[in-house]
Amino acid sequence: ATSVAVAEAPPPEAVRGCGSRGDSSRPQRLPSPPGVRIGPLVIWSSVRSRVEPTGEMPWRFFVKAPIVLPARTRAVLAVAPEGAGLVELVGAGGKWVRSVRFEACAESVRAFPGAYRGTIGRYTGFPFAFRLARRGCVPLEVWVEGRDAPFRRLVPFGRRSCP
């Protein structure tokens, strides 16, 4: 991922706070095999292989791909301007949007009851999904609080990699 100078971060159309995380049976780890990293944000590797057809137009494909952030990180994941019309991000209540702000938990936050005993730890994982007009490489940006420019990356939806 590279840093590119642009005017300002897009306003988030949805906010995913610590309480919207997804706890499993142990503290969140980075995905294995590795996911797609854009700055500090990691998209689960399922974007490369689990893109499924929807049978709908114009959003012909869908993929569930959790988002993982280091503890205490605040970042906006956004569709880059040249990616408009190619991908949308799941927002609140099933609404589809072009930008989502993620607010990772502090390391000391306790896991949800029934998940596991202990604290969140180094990473926060968020259940997440994308819908696509087509499989292929799509430009996404991650704006991190305190930075003047986003991290940008072509994300390989339904592909192993992008040029």
Coordinates of C-alpha atoms in Angstrom, one line a residue:
A1 CA 0.0 0.0 0.0
T2 CA 1.2 3.5 -0.7
S3 CA 0.3 6.9 0.6
V4 CA -1.2 9.4 -1.9
A5 CA -1.9 13.0 -1.2
V6 CA -5.6 14.0 -1.7
A7 CA -7.8 16.7 -0.3
E8 CA -9.6 15.0 2.7
A9 CA -11.2 11.8 4.0
P10 CA -14.7 11.1 2.8
P11 CA -17.3 11.5 5.5
P12 CA -18.2 8.0 6.8
E13 CA -21.6 6.9 5.8
A14 CA -21.6 4.2 8.6
V15 CA -19.7 3.8 11.9
R16 CA -18.7 0.4 13.3
G17 CA -17.7 0.9 17.0
C18 CA -16.1 -1.6 19.4
G19 CA -19.5 -3.0 20.3
S20 CA -20.1 -4.1 16.7
R21 CA -17.1 -6.4 16.7
G22 CA -17.4 -10.2 16.3
D23 CA -15.8 -12.2 19.1
S24 CA -15.2 -15.9 18.5
S25 CA -13.7 -18.5 20.9
R26 CA -10.4 -16.7 21.4
P27 CA -8.8 -13.2 20.9
Q28 CA -8.7 -12.0 17.3
R29 CA -5.6 -12.8 15.3
L30 CA -4.5 -11.8 11.8
P31 CA -5.9 -14.1 9.1
S32 CA -4.0 -17.1 7.9
P33 CA -3.5 -17.2 5.0
P34 CA -2.7 -13.5 5.0
G35 CA -5.4 -11.1 4.0
V36 CA -5.2 -7.9 2.0
R37 CA -3.5 -5.2 4.0
I38 CA -4.3 -1.5 3.4
G39 CA -2.2 0.4 6.0
P40 CA -3.2 -0.9 9.4
L41 CA -6.5 -2.4 8.2
V42 CA -6.6 -6.1 7.0
I43 CA -9.4 -7.5 4.9
W44 CA -9.8 -11.3 5.4
S45 CA -8.4 -13.4 2.6
S46 CA -11.9 -14.6 1.6
V47 CA -12.0 -11.6 -0.8
R48 CA -9.7 -13.6 -3.1
S49 CA -11.6 -16.8 -3.3
R50 CA -15.1 -16.7 -1.9
V51 CA -16.8 -14.1 -4.2
E52 CA -20.2 -15.6 -4.9
P53 CA -22.7 -14.7 -7.6
T54 CA -25.9 -13.0 -6.5
G55 CA -28.0 -13.3 -9.7
E56 CA -28.9 -9.6 -9.3
M57 CA -27.9 -6.5 -11.4
P58 CA -25.9 -4.4 -11.2
W59 CA -24.4 -5.9 -8.1
R60 CA -23.7 -9.4 -9.5
F61 CA -21.3 -10.6 -6.7
F62 CA -21.1 -10.7 -2.9
V63 CA -18.4 -11.7 -0.4
K64 CA -18.2 -11.9 3.4
A65 CA -14.8 -10.7 4.4
P66 CA -14.1 -9.6 8.0
I67 CA -12.0 -6.5 8.8
V68 CA -9.2 -6.6 11.4
L69 CA -7.6 -3.6 13.0
P70 CA -5.0 -3.1 15.6
A71 CA -6.3 -2.1 19.0
R72 CA -7.4 1.5 19.4
T73 CA -7.1 2.3 15.7
R74 CA -9.7 4.5 14.1
A75 CA -9.9 4.3 10.3
V76 CA -12.3 5.0 7.4
L77 CA -12.4 2.3 4.7
A78 CA -13.6 4.0 1.5
V79 CA -14.2 3.2 -2.1
A80 CA -11.6 5.2 -4.1
P81 CA -13.2 7.7 -6.5
E82 CA -12.2 5.6 -9.5
G83 CA -13.9 2.5 -7.9
A84 CA -17.3 4.1 -7.7
G85 CA -19.9 1.8 -9.2
L86 CA -17.6 -1.3 -8.8
V87 CA -18.0 -2.1 -5.1
E88 CA -20.1 -1.1 -2.1
L89 CA -19.5 -1.8 1.6
V90 CA -22.1 -3.1 4.0
G91 CA -23.3 -0.4 6.4
A92 CA -25.8 -0.4 9.3
G93 CA -29.0 -2.3 8.9
G94 CA -28.0 -3.9 5.6
K95 CA -27.6 -0.5 3.9
W96 CA -24.9 -0.3 1.3
V97 CA -22.4 2.6 1.4
R98 CA -19.1 3.9 0.0
S99 CA -17.3 4.6 3.3
V100 CA -17.3 3.0 6.8
R101 CA -15.5 4.2 9.9
F102 CA -14.1 1.5 12.1
E103 CA -13.2 2.1 15.8
A104 CA -11.2 -0.8 17.2
C105 CA -11.5 -1.7 20.9
A106 CA -8.8 -1.0 23.5
E107 CA -6.8 -4.1 24.4
S108 CA -8.4 -4.2 27.9
V109 CA -12.0 -4.5 26.7
R110 CA -13.5 -7.8 27.9
A111 CA -14.8 -10.3 25.4
F112 CA -18.5 -10.6 24.9
P113 CA -20.1 -13.0 27.5
G114 CA -20.1 -16.5 26.1
A115 CA -17.3 -15.9 23.7
Y116 CA -14.2 -16.6 25.8
R117 CA -12.7 -15.5 29.1
G118 CA -10.4 -12.5 28.9
T119 CA -9.8 -9.3 27.0
I120 CA -9.9 -8.4 23.3
G121 CA -6.2 -8.1 23.0
R122 CA -4.1 -6.7 20.1
Y123 CA -6.7 -6.8 17.4
T124 CA -10.4 -6.1 16.8
G125 CA -12.3 -8.1 14.2
F126 CA -15.5 -6.9 12.6
P127 CA -17.9 -9.0 10.5
F128 CA -18.1 -7.3 7.1
A129 CA -19.2 -7.8 3.5
F130 CA -18.8 -6.3 0.1
R131 CA -21.0 -6.3 -3.1
L132 CA -19.5 -6.0 -6.5
A133 CA -20.5 -5.2 -10.1
R134 CA -17.8 -7.6 -11.3
R135 CA -14.9 -9.7 -10.0
G136 CA -11.5 -8.1 -10.3
C137 CA -9.2 -5.5 -8.9
V138 CA -11.0 -2.5 -7.2
P139 CA -9.3 0.5 -5.6
L140 CA -10.0 1.1 -1.9
E141 CA -8.6 3.7 0.5
V142 CA -8.0 3.6 4.2
W143 CA -7.9 6.9 6.0
V144 CA -6.3 6.7 9.5
E145 CA -7.0 9.3 12.1
G146 CA -4.0 11.6 12.4
R147 CA -2.8 11.1 8.8
D148 CA -3.2 13.7 6.0
A149 CA -3.4 11.1 3.1
P150 CA -4.9 7.7 2.7
F151 CA -3.3 4.3 2.2
R152 CA -4.5 3.1 -1.3
R153 CA -4.6 -0.4 -2.7
L154 CA -6.1 -2.4 -5.5
V155 CA -8.0 -5.2 -3.8
P156 CA -8.3 -8.5 -5.6
F157 CA -11.9 -9.5 -5.4
G158 CA -12.1 -13.1 -6.7
R159 CA -8.5 -13.1 -7.8
R160 CA -5.2 -14.1 -6.2
S161 CA -3.5 -10.7 -6.8
C162 CA -3.6 -7.4 -8.7
P163 CA -1.0 -6.0 -11.0

